[in-house]
Amino acid sequence: MAINIYDIAREANTSISTVSRYLNHKNVRPATKERIEKVISKYNFKPNAIAQGLVTKSTNTIAVMVVDIRLQHYADAAYVIDRELSSLGYRTVICNTAGDIDLCLEYIDSVLSISIDGIIFIGSFFNVLNEYPEALAKLNDLPVAITNGNLNVSKCSPIFIDEKGGVYDATKYLIEKGRKNIAYIQYLSNSSALNKRDGYLKAMEEAGLEPHVHLTDDIFEGGYDVTLDIVSKHPELDAVISGEDVISVGAVRALTISHKKVGEDVLVIGFNDGYFSNLCVPALTSVNNKVKESSLEAVKRLEAILAGNSKEELINIKCELNIKESA
C-alpha cells in the first residue's frame, strides 16, 4: 500500500510538520518518533524529495542545464556533475535546452517550482540570461555555478576555461611545425566560439600569417562540407584547426576523400579531446579543455554556496594540447 506523509501523520497521531522533521533528521520527541517509525516500517515507506523538504525548504536536488546533450563535451560534464552530486547526497535534474533560450526559461520556471537547491549551468550560451531581467530576478537568491560564463545574480560562482589560450597554443604549435596556410573552422558565434577564434587570430597575427576563418552552424556535417570547399578553393591548405572535435573529424574525412594525407600533407587539430579524437583515424591531436576538472570545480563551488560560505575567487582553468597522430 502506497502512503504519504499525510497518512503517516494521521496514523501516528501527530502533525505533518513533525513527520517532515523526522524525515529530515530533526529533533522529535522519543514517543512521537517511535510511533512514526512503526508506521514507516509497517508500510515500508520511502520518502520522496519534496516530502523531505517541507520543513527544511530543501529537496537535495540540483538542476544541471546543458546546451546540447548530444555533444560529448556536455554529456561528459553532465555525467561528472551528476556522479559527484550523487556522492554528496544530491539528486540531479538534467535539462537539455538545445540552445533555445525560450526552452531554457521554461526549464528555469519548472525546476524552481520543485524547490531545487541550486543550478549548475554548463557553457557560455547561458550568458544570454543576463539579457533577461525577469529570469535573473528569479535566480537572484538561488545558489548558482556556471562554467565559461557569469550571471548577474547574488549567489553565482563562475568557472572559466582558458579556451582562447588553448587555441592560441595549438595554432602556435602548427606554425612552429612550419605550417603557413592554416584554416580555422568556427562553430556558432557564442562567447566560447569567439574566444577560441580569437586565440587562432592572435597567433596568426603574431606570425604575420593571413587568417582564414570559416563559419558553420552544423556541428555534425559542417567540418566535412567546409573542408571540402576549402580544399577546392585553396589547394595550398596545410593545416586545419577547429573549436570542436566533431568538426575536425569531419575535416579529416574530407581531406582523406580529397587524397590529402592527414598528419603529413595537412595537419588537423580539434578541441575537447574526447572519445571522437581517439576514434578518429588517424588519432586526432586535440586541445583538452579539462571538462572533468571544470565540472568538479562547479560542484565544489555550488556546495560552498549552499554551505553558506562566500563565493570563491575567479578561476581560469588552463587547457592542454594533447598531441597524437593528426598533427
XYZ file of C-alpha atoms in Angstrom:
327
model
C 0.000 0.000 0.000
C 1.411 3.390 -1.043
C 1.224 6.042 1.645
C 2.446 9.615 2.020
C 3.454 11.799 4.960
C -0.148 12.859 5.479
C -1.103 9.213 6.042
C 1.843 8.723 8.372
C 0.932 11.806 10.396
C -2.679 10.656 10.734
C -1.827 7.082 11.783
C 0.974 8.199 14.120
C -1.325 10.792 15.663
C 0.998 13.708 15.006
C 1.374 16.672 12.656
C 2.669 16.684 9.089
C 5.466 19.078 10.077
C 6.597 16.667 12.789
C 6.802 13.814 10.269
C 8.772 16.051 7.924
C 11.156 16.984 10.749
C 11.695 13.307 11.451
C 12.390 12.585 7.769
C 14.949 15.392 7.757
C 16.656 14.064 10.894
C 15.491 16.915 13.121
C 14.654 16.596 16.823
C 11.387 14.788 17.513
C 10.165 13.633 20.954
C 11.075 9.966 21.538
C 7.481 8.772 21.920
C 6.405 10.506 18.717
C 9.495 9.258 16.897
C 8.642 5.686 17.897
C 5.081 5.991 16.543
C 6.311 7.434 13.253
C 8.897 4.678 12.837
C 6.297 1.976 13.448
C 4.087 3.372 10.665
C 7.034 3.724 8.292
C 8.135 0.162 8.971
C 4.585 -1.181 8.644
C 4.163 0.230 5.118
C 7.834 0.150 4.036
C 7.576 3.865 3.313
C 10.281 5.518 1.177
C 10.237 9.338 1.429
C 10.391 11.471 -1.692
C 12.426 14.621 -2.015
C 9.551 17.066 -1.792
C 8.156 15.448 1.347
C 11.555 15.682 2.998
C 11.809 19.339 2.066
C 8.551 20.576 3.582
C 10.295 21.881 6.701
C 13.871 22.465 5.557
C 12.842 24.039 2.233
C 15.464 21.766 0.705
C 14.879 18.882 -1.672
C 18.560 17.949 -2.029
C 18.019 18.421 -5.765
C 20.281 20.314 -8.167
C 19.344 21.255 -11.720
C 22.031 20.946 -14.392
C 21.413 22.982 -17.551
C 23.251 21.918 -20.715
C 23.195 23.334 -24.229
C 23.088 20.136 -26.309
C 23.319 16.746 -24.612
C 24.176 15.119 -27.960
C 27.626 16.696 -27.832
C 30.227 14.768 -25.912
C 31.512 17.793 -24.015
C 28.112 18.433 -22.439
C 27.358 14.749 -21.919
C 30.691 14.234 -20.140
C 30.223 17.325 -17.993
C 26.678 16.322 -17.030
C 27.873 12.812 -16.125
C 30.737 14.035 -13.933
C 28.499 16.569 -12.186
C 25.716 14.033 -11.624
C 28.095 11.435 -10.149
C 29.772 13.978 -7.882
C 26.461 15.413 -6.676
C 25.159 11.896 -6.059
C 28.193 11.129 -3.886
C 27.309 14.208 -1.838
C 23.696 13.100 -1.383
C 22.043 15.239 -4.049
C 19.648 14.254 -6.796
C 20.195 15.726 -10.254
C 17.692 17.052 -12.778
C 19.372 17.400 -16.184
C 17.773 19.922 -18.553
C 18.736 19.821 -22.230
C 17.986 23.304 -23.559
C 19.033 22.578 -27.178
C 20.488 26.085 -27.294
C 16.958 27.516 -27.191
C 16.593 30.452 -24.791
C 12.799 30.075 -24.605
C 13.188 26.438 -23.585
C 15.854 27.470 -21.072
C 13.470 29.970 -19.482
C 10.760 27.288 -19.308
C 13.183 24.902 -17.603
C 14.111 27.548 -15.054
C 10.445 28.007 -14.138
C 9.946 24.230 -13.978
C 12.882 23.476 -11.685
C 12.123 26.417 -9.423
C 8.612 25.040 -8.970
C 10.030 21.899 -7.334
C 12.176 23.845 -4.861
C 15.600 22.889 -6.163
C 18.605 23.834 -4.028
C 20.746 25.217 -6.853
C 21.573 25.213 -10.563
C 24.743 24.440 -12.491
C 24.854 25.942 -15.976
C 27.308 24.286 -18.385
C 28.565 26.563 -21.136
C 28.849 30.147 -22.294
C 25.449 30.009 -24.016
C 23.814 30.761 -20.665
C 25.438 34.210 -20.534
C 22.429 35.241 -22.622
C 20.329 35.069 -19.435
C 21.892 38.403 -18.465
C 19.650 39.915 -21.140
C 16.518 38.643 -19.359
C 15.971 40.635 -16.132
C 12.935 38.573 -15.122
C 14.972 35.372 -15.260
C 17.784 36.954 -13.235
C 15.269 38.091 -10.609
C 14.037 34.512 -10.234
C 17.613 33.221 -9.890
C 18.924 36.006 -7.666
C 18.707 34.216 -4.306
C 19.471 30.742 -5.672
C 22.973 29.218 -5.447
C 24.345 29.061 -8.998
C 27.580 27.853 -10.597
C 28.366 28.334 -14.267
C 31.217 27.133 -16.466
C 32.578 29.555 -19.062
C 30.251 32.339 -18.063
C 28.908 34.597 -15.356
C 25.409 35.649 -14.343
C 24.499 38.915 -12.668
C 22.900 37.309 -9.628
C 23.904 37.448 -5.974
C 24.945 33.809 -5.476
C 26.721 32.950 -8.732
C 30.185 31.369 -8.802
C 31.750 31.328 -12.296
C 34.374 28.903 -13.570
C 36.242 29.925 -16.705
C 38.271 27.736 -19.063
C 41.059 29.458 -20.984
C 39.825 28.318 -24.385
C 41.398 31.294 -26.130
C 44.775 30.303 -24.717
C 44.196 26.693 -25.701
C 43.546 27.508 -29.366
C 46.366 30.072 -29.356
C 48.841 27.411 -28.191
C 47.514 24.907 -30.751
C 47.879 27.412 -33.585
C 51.394 28.324 -32.433
C 52.228 24.620 -32.475
C 51.130 24.382 -36.122
C 53.138 27.473 -37.026
C 56.221 26.063 -35.303
C 55.753 22.926 -37.410
C 56.219 25.154 -40.469
C 52.567 25.467 -41.476
C 51.539 28.753 -43.084
C 48.154 28.131 -44.726
C 46.115 27.334 -41.635
C 42.316 27.364 -41.760
C 40.112 27.731 -38.704
C 36.575 26.293 -38.677
C 34.322 28.083 -36.203
C 31.099 26.537 -34.855
C 28.445 29.139 -33.980
C 29.179 32.625 -32.625
C 28.646 32.437 -28.863
C 31.255 33.819 -26.478
C 33.071 30.482 -26.220
C 33.310 30.164 -30.007
C 34.553 33.743 -30.315
C 37.194 33.224 -27.617
C 38.521 30.170 -29.434
C 38.567 32.022 -32.752
C 40.387 34.959 -31.158
C 43.118 32.622 -29.923
C 43.695 31.498 -33.520
C 43.637 35.078 -34.832
C 46.143 36.237 -32.209
C 48.645 33.501 -33.100
C 48.254 34.135 -36.837
C 48.706 37.879 -36.402
C 51.829 37.438 -34.282
C 53.299 35.195 -37.006
C 52.371 37.619 -39.788
C 50.172 34.991 -41.455
C 46.868 35.572 -43.202
C 43.955 34.091 -41.220
C 41.231 32.023 -42.862
C 38.144 31.683 -40.660
C 35.200 29.599 -41.885
C 31.900 29.567 -40.001
C 29.462 26.649 -39.759
C 26.294 26.078 -37.754
C 26.242 22.329 -38.436
C 28.487 20.545 -35.985
C 27.994 17.095 -37.484
C 28.455 17.785 -41.213
C 29.974 21.259 -41.067
C 33.597 20.201 -40.766
C 33.274 17.869 -43.725
C 31.452 20.319 -46.004
C 33.595 23.334 -45.133
C 36.868 21.428 -45.577
C 35.842 20.116 -48.999
C 35.112 23.689 -50.007
C 38.438 24.960 -48.640
C 40.450 22.280 -50.430
C 38.738 23.000 -53.742
C 39.453 26.735 -53.472
C 42.764 26.656 -51.600
C 44.784 23.555 -52.533
C 47.751 25.076 -50.685
C 45.981 24.362 -47.361
C 48.437 22.721 -44.970
C 46.616 22.774 -41.602
C 43.100 22.863 -40.141
C 42.052 23.663 -36.601
C 38.534 23.861 -35.223
C 36.675 24.580 -31.991
C 35.116 21.091 -31.743
C 36.490 17.567 -32.160
C 33.471 16.509 -34.234
C 34.173 19.256 -36.775
C 37.819 18.252 -37.043
C 36.837 14.596 -37.515
C 34.690 15.764 -40.439
C 37.691 17.673 -41.759
C 39.828 14.521 -41.594
C 37.210 12.641 -43.607
C 37.038 15.396 -46.244
C 40.835 15.558 -46.549
C 41.082 11.793 -46.916
C 38.480 11.799 -49.696
C 40.442 14.634 -51.321
C 43.573 12.420 -51.319
C 45.363 14.542 -48.722
C 47.387 12.621 -46.166
C 46.368 13.816 -42.708
C 49.372 14.239 -40.452
C 51.674 14.903 -43.406
C 50.100 16.939 -46.220
C 47.648 18.610 -43.860
C 47.822 18.736 -40.064
C 44.498 18.728 -38.173
C 43.716 19.753 -34.591
C 40.400 19.522 -32.735
C 39.086 20.813 -29.439
C 37.725 18.918 -26.384
C 39.989 15.831 -26.624
C 37.118 13.405 -26.109
C 36.245 9.978 -27.437
C 35.873 11.222 -31.001
C 39.513 12.280 -31.053
C 40.644 8.754 -30.179
C 38.228 7.006 -32.559
C 39.369 9.177 -35.464
C 41.862 7.659 -37.920
C 44.491 8.960 -37.627
C 44.025 9.767 -33.934
C 43.152 13.434 -33.612
C 45.505 15.881 -31.928
C 43.184 17.945 -29.746
C 43.013 20.681 -27.127
C 41.978 19.169 -23.806
C 39.640 21.694 -22.175
C 39.641 19.920 -18.797
C 35.933 19.096 -18.691
C 36.310 16.863 -15.635
C 38.219 19.495 -13.680
C 35.788 22.301 -14.522
C 32.770 20.111 -13.741
C 34.129 19.084 -10.337
C 35.012 22.708 -9.618
C 31.427 23.731 -10.418
C 30.098 21.220 -7.874
C 32.657 22.302 -5.288
C 31.705 25.950 -5.658
C 27.977 25.294 -5.605
C 28.367 23.197 -2.467
C 30.319 26.038 -0.839
C 27.485 28.495 -1.536
C 24.931 26.003 -0.205
C 27.006 25.720 2.971
C 26.835 29.482 3.412
C 30.440 30.184 2.503
C 31.354 33.243 0.492
C 31.960 32.908 -3.221
C 35.489 31.895 -4.172
C 37.789 33.911 -6.406
C 37.500 33.674 -10.177
C 39.276 30.680 -11.643
C 40.610 30.287 -15.184
C 41.429 26.651 -15.945
C 44.250 26.130 -18.440
C 43.778 23.917 -21.490
C 46.397 21.429 -22.694
C 47.311 20.305 -26.215
C 47.268 16.507 -26.487
C 49.480 15.624 -29.446
C 48.527 12.455 -31.327
C 48.777 11.391 -34.972
C 46.956 14.063 -36.964
C 49.372 16.883 -36.160
